[in-house]
C-alpha cells in the first residue's frame, strides 16, 4: 500500500535543499505507482466536479523546478481525468513586450483560475525571483523607477519582491483561492541523464536547447535562489512542498496524493442543494419526461 502524507513534504520551517532527497523510495513497483495514480486522479476529477458545482473556491497549483524536472508530464498524468472545462494550464515563458509594460505580477494575475476551477502554472510568478535573480540584467527590461543598472538591484530589492509575492498570495487566499506550490527537487545527475535522452531520442530533440547547458553551469546558484524563495514564501495559506523528482512516477503520485489529502479536509466543499420547491417536485419532472410523446 502506498502511503503518502503531505506533512512529509510540506515546508513549515527554514530548510536547506541539500538536506532533502531527490529520489524517494515508496517501496513499490512502477506498476503499482501507475495503478495508485489512476485511483487518486479519478478521485481528484470527481472532487473537481464538486468544486465546480460548489463555486466558492478555486485551486492554484504552482510547479517549479529545474529544466527536465518533469513538470509537463506531471501535468499530463495527474490531471488526466479532469473535465477540460474545469482546469486551465498556463506555461509562462519569457515576458512579451506587452507583459513588460505591466508590473511583473500582472500576467499571472490575469491567468488565475475562476471560482470552481483548477489553474496550473507551469513555471510561475516565482520566475521573477529565480531566473531574474540569477540573471539580474533581465530586470532592466522591466523599466522600473530607480533601477538603471544591475548595481541598483540589491538584497533589499529581492526582499521587497518576496513581500510583494507573499501579499499577492495572501490576497488570493483570503478571496477563496487554495494555493499549492510544488518544487520538483531534481538531482544534477538525473538532469544530465534526461538531457542526454533528449539528444539521443529524435522525437525529443525539439525539447533541447543549448541554453539548457548554459543554465546547468549555474546549478548551485539556482539551488540557492530556490532555497531562499522557498524559505521566504512558504506560508500556512500558500505552502511549499519539496517533491523528490528523480523518479517521475513517484513524483506524480506524491503531488496527486497531497492535493487529494488537502482538499478532502475542506468539509464545506459539497454540491449545492436544490431549492426545496424543485426538490419536492422531482417525481413530477421524472414522470413528465417518461410520459413524453416520442
PDB file of C-alpha atoms in Angstrom, residues 62-71 121-124 126-127 130-131 182-186 191 219 222-223 226 230 240 243 245:
ATOM      1  CA  UNK A  62       2.232  26.106  -8.925  1.00  0.00           C
ATOM      2  CA  UNK A  63       5.010  23.947 -10.375  1.00  0.00           C
ATOM      3  CA  UNK A  64       8.643  24.987 -10.231  1.00  0.00           C
ATOM      4  CA  UNK A  65      11.824  23.070 -10.898  1.00  0.00           C
ATOM      5  CA  UNK A  66      14.991  22.973 -12.919  1.00  0.00           C
ATOM      6  CA  UNK A  67      14.824  22.112 -16.621  1.00  0.00           C
ATOM      7  CA  UNK A  68      13.795  18.448 -17.195  1.00  0.00           C
ATOM      8  CA  UNK A  69      12.265  18.196 -13.689  1.00  0.00           C
ATOM      9  CA  UNK A  70       9.128  16.658 -15.216  1.00  0.00           C
ATOM     10  CA  UNK A  71       6.579  19.464 -14.974  1.00  0.00           C
ATOM     11  CA  UNK A 121       1.041  27.394 -13.502  1.00  0.00           C
ATOM     12  CA  UNK A 122       3.886  25.598 -15.300  1.00  0.00           C
ATOM     13  CA  UNK A 123       6.631  27.908 -14.100  1.00  0.00           C
ATOM     14  CA  UNK A 124       5.127  30.693 -12.099  1.00  0.00           C
ATOM     15  CA  UNK A 126       8.469  32.785  -8.821  1.00  0.00           C
ATOM     16  CA  UNK A 127      10.458  33.094 -12.027  1.00  0.00           C
ATOM     17  CA  UNK A 130      14.622  32.928  -9.596  1.00  0.00           C
ATOM     18  CA  UNK A 131      15.679  33.461 -13.210  1.00  0.00           C
ATOM     19  CA  UNK A 182       5.433  22.270  -5.590  1.00  0.00           C
ATOM     20  CA  UNK A 183       9.198  22.378  -6.063  1.00  0.00           C
ATOM     21  CA  UNK A 184      10.256  19.358  -8.120  1.00  0.00           C
ATOM     22  CA  UNK A 185      13.600  18.604  -6.491  1.00  0.00           C
ATOM     23  CA  UNK A 186      15.832  17.081  -9.159  1.00  0.00           C
ATOM     24  CA  UNK A 191      19.155  16.178 -15.173  1.00  0.00           C
ATOM     25  CA  UNK A 219      23.114  24.882 -10.944  1.00  0.00           C
ATOM     26  CA  UNK A 222      19.773  28.299  -8.867  1.00  0.00           C
ATOM     27  CA  UNK A 223      19.619  25.922  -5.905  1.00  0.00           C
ATOM     28  CA  UNK A 226      15.203  28.299  -4.861  1.00  0.00           C
ATOM     29  CA  UNK A 230      11.002  28.723  -0.521  1.00  0.00           C
ATOM     30  CA  UNK A 240       5.650  24.949  -0.494  1.00  0.00           C
ATOM     31  CA  UNK A 243       8.920  16.802  -4.072  1.00  0.00           C
ATOM     32  CA  UNK A 245      11.686  14.340  -8.659  1.00  0.00           C
TER      33      UNK A 245
END
